[in-house]
Amino acid sequence: MTKLRIAVVGVGTRETSRARGYLSTIKRLHDRWEICALCDSGDALDEIGERFGVSARFRRYSDMLDQGEPDVVFLLVPSDGQTPLALEAIDRGCHVPHGDPLCADAPNGRRRG
């Protein structure tokens, strides 16, 4: 079985990281998935990468998509910034699971398409 290559965007801070739960689950399911890349602009990127054994770490999202070659992208960034990131990943053929609403109201949702 081919493993899905998963990238996680937004590792959080050293003190509070939503990504830790995602990364722990992905690691437990290592026979199906692999973490191919992490992306964040914050200081915790290297610490989280070391903790979970992910050497491919990026500060620029487009670099992560180009070099990390993910099949799936988890966007753990604030909701108001997810739409352009999701669209770029989808345009490159990535799957983007999404649990947060893309907008606060219907008119804004129609505008975002």
mmCIF file of C-alpha atoms in Angstrom:
data_model
loop_
_atom_site.group_PDB
_atom_site.id
_atom_site.type_symbol
_atom_site.label_atom_id
_atom_site.label_comp_id
_atom_site.label_asym_id
_atom_site.label_seq_id
_atom_site.Cartn_x
_atom_site.Cartn_y
_atom_site.Cartn_z
ATOM 1 C CA MET A 1 0.000 0.000 0.000
ATOM 2 C CA THR A 2 1.296 3.449 -0.892
ATOM 3 C CA LYS A 3 1.479 5.815 2.058
ATOM 4 C CA LEU A 4 -0.229 9.179 1.841
ATOM 5 C CA ARG A 5 2.206 12.067 2.174
ATOM 6 C CA ILE A 6 0.822 14.597 4.647
ATOM 7 C CA ALA A 7 1.949 18.181 5.215
ATOM 8 C CA VAL A 8 0.902 20.155 8.280
ATOM 9 C CA VAL A 9 0.705 23.946 8.055
ATOM 10 C CA GLY A 10 0.678 25.880 11.322
ATOM 11 C CA VAL A 11 2.451 24.075 14.166
ATOM 12 C CA GLY A 12 1.456 26.648 16.773
ATOM 13 C CA THR A 13 3.595 27.844 19.645
ATOM 14 C CA ARG A 14 5.822 25.843 21.935
ATOM 15 C CA GLU A 15 3.255 26.072 24.709
ATOM 16 C CA THR A 16 0.097 25.340 22.751
ATOM 17 C CA SER A 17 0.198 23.377 19.556
ATOM 18 C CA ARG A 18 -2.914 22.009 17.919
ATOM 19 C CA ALA A 19 -0.587 20.270 15.509
ATOM 20 C CA ARG A 20 0.755 17.934 18.191
ATOM 21 C CA GLY A 21 -2.508 15.971 18.236
ATOM 22 C CA TYR A 22 -2.538 15.645 14.457
ATOM 23 C CA LEU A 23 1.133 14.701 14.309
ATOM 24 C CA SER A 24 0.778 12.116 17.097
ATOM 25 C CA THR A 25 -2.104 10.447 15.264
ATOM 26 C CA ILE A 26 -0.266 10.452 11.934
ATOM 27 C CA LYS A 27 2.797 8.904 13.612
ATOM 28 C CA ARG A 28 0.654 6.141 15.158
ATOM 29 C CA LEU A 29 -0.725 5.328 11.708
ATOM 30 C CA HIS A 30 2.726 5.256 10.104
ATOM 31 C CA ASP A 31 1.813 2.199 8.056
ATOM 32 C CA ARG A 32 -0.695 4.329 6.089
ATOM 33 C CA TRP A 33 0.531 7.912 6.317
ATOM 34 C CA GLU A 34 3.812 9.764 6.533
ATOM 35 C CA ILE A 35 4.507 13.337 7.527
ATOM 36 C CA CYS A 36 6.335 14.764 4.535
ATOM 37 C CA ALA A 37 6.601 18.417 5.649
ATOM 38 C CA LEU A 38 5.818 21.048 8.257
ATOM 39 C CA CYS A 39 5.272 24.722 7.520
ATOM 40 C CA ASP A 40 5.103 27.639 9.942
ATOM 41 C CA SER A 41 6.587 31.096 10.348
ATOM 42 C CA GLY A 42 6.943 30.776 14.128
ATOM 43 C CA ASP A 43 9.737 29.718 16.439
ATOM 44 C CA ALA A 44 8.209 26.330 17.291
ATOM 45 C CA LEU A 45 8.765 24.914 13.787
ATOM 46 C CA ASP A 46 12.167 23.393 14.553
ATOM 47 C CA GLU A 47 11.155 22.110 17.986
ATOM 48 C CA ILE A 48 8.028 20.394 16.665
ATOM 49 C CA GLY A 49 9.960 19.052 13.677
ATOM 50 C CA GLU A 50 12.603 17.540 15.964
ATOM 51 C CA ARG A 51 10.006 16.108 18.328
ATOM 52 C CA PHE A 52 8.160 14.304 15.536
ATOM 53 C CA GLY A 53 11.153 13.470 13.347
ATOM 54 C CA VAL A 54 10.207 15.683 10.412
ATOM 55 C CA SER A 55 13.253 17.077 8.653
ATOM 56 C CA ALA A 56 11.384 18.872 5.838
ATOM 57 C CA ARG A 57 10.477 22.206 7.454
ATOM 58 C CA PHE A 58 9.438 25.287 5.559
ATOM 59 C CA ARG A 59 8.765 28.918 6.344
ATOM 60 C CA ARG A 60 7.182 29.604 2.934
ATOM 61 C CA TYR A 61 4.000 27.755 1.991
ATOM 62 C CA SER A 62 4.749 27.642 -1.746
ATOM 63 C CA ASP A 63 8.178 26.111 -1.038
ATOM 64 C CA MET A 64 6.513 23.432 1.069
ATOM 65 C CA LEU A 65 4.086 22.566 -1.722
ATOM 66 C CA ASP A 66 6.878 22.505 -4.324
ATOM 67 C CA GLN A 67 9.476 20.562 -2.369
ATOM 68 C CA GLY A 68 7.408 18.573 0.135
ATOM 69 C CA GLU A 69 5.151 17.122 -2.580
ATOM 70 C CA PRO A 70 2.225 16.373 -0.237
ATOM 71 C CA ASP A 71 -0.877 14.390 -1.137
ATOM 72 C CA VAL A 72 -2.810 15.905 1.781
ATOM 73 C CA VAL A 73 -2.440 19.303 3.483
ATOM 74 C CA PHE A 74 -3.788 19.946 6.982
ATOM 75 C CA LEU A 75 -4.278 23.687 7.516
ATOM 76 C CA LEU A 76 -4.007 24.455 11.234
ATOM 77 C CA VAL A 77 -3.986 28.215 10.803
ATOM 78 C CA PRO A 78 -6.708 30.733 11.727
ATOM 79 C CA SER A 79 -9.892 30.259 9.686
ATOM 80 C CA ASP A 80 -9.712 33.657 8.014
ATOM 81 C CA GLY A 81 -6.411 32.723 6.355
ATOM 82 C CA GLN A 82 -7.261 29.208 5.231
ATOM 83 C CA THR A 83 -9.139 29.833 1.991
ATOM 84 C CA PRO A 84 -6.243 31.045 -0.201
ATOM 85 C CA LEU A 85 -3.985 28.319 1.197
ATOM 86 C CA ALA A 86 -6.601 25.632 0.568
ATOM 87 C CA LEU A 87 -7.225 26.831 -2.983
ATOM 88 C CA GLU A 88 -3.509 26.828 -3.805
ATOM 89 C CA ALA A 89 -3.116 23.277 -2.479
ATOM 90 C CA ILE A 90 -6.209 22.079 -4.350
ATOM 91 C CA ASP A 91 -4.928 23.693 -7.563
ATOM 92 C CA ARG A 92 -1.784 21.588 -7.144
ATOM 93 C CA GLY A 93 -3.785 18.379 -6.745
ATOM 94 C CA CYS A 94 -3.653 18.066 -2.949
ATOM 95 C CA HIS A 95 -6.522 17.004 -0.736
ATOM 96 C CA VAL A 96 -7.393 19.527 1.991
ATOM 97 C CA PRO A 97 -9.589 18.148 4.797
ATOM 98 C CA HIS A 98 -11.456 21.049 6.320
ATOM 99 C CA GLY A 99 -13.330 21.165 9.611
ATOM 100 C CA ASP A 100 -13.634 24.909 10.118
ATOM 101 C CA PRO A 101 -16.147 27.130 8.335
ATOM 102 C CA LEU A 102 -14.599 29.102 5.494
ATOM 103 C CA CYS A 103 -16.573 32.209 6.351
ATOM 104 C CA ALA A 104 -18.989 33.693 8.877
ATOM 105 C CA ASP A 105 -21.977 34.258 6.582
ATOM 106 C CA ALA A 106 -23.527 33.167 3.272
ATOM 107 C CA PRO A 107 -22.749 36.321 1.225
ATOM 108 C CA ASN A 108 -19.073 36.058 2.136
ATOM 109 C CA GLY A 109 -19.143 32.354 1.298
ATOM 110 C CA ARG A 110 -20.580 33.022 -2.156
ATOM 111 C CA ARG A 111 -17.925 35.676 -2.754
ATOM 112 C CA ARG A 112 -15.163 33.242 -1.793
ATOM 113 C CA GLY A 113 -16.713 30.702 -4.120
#
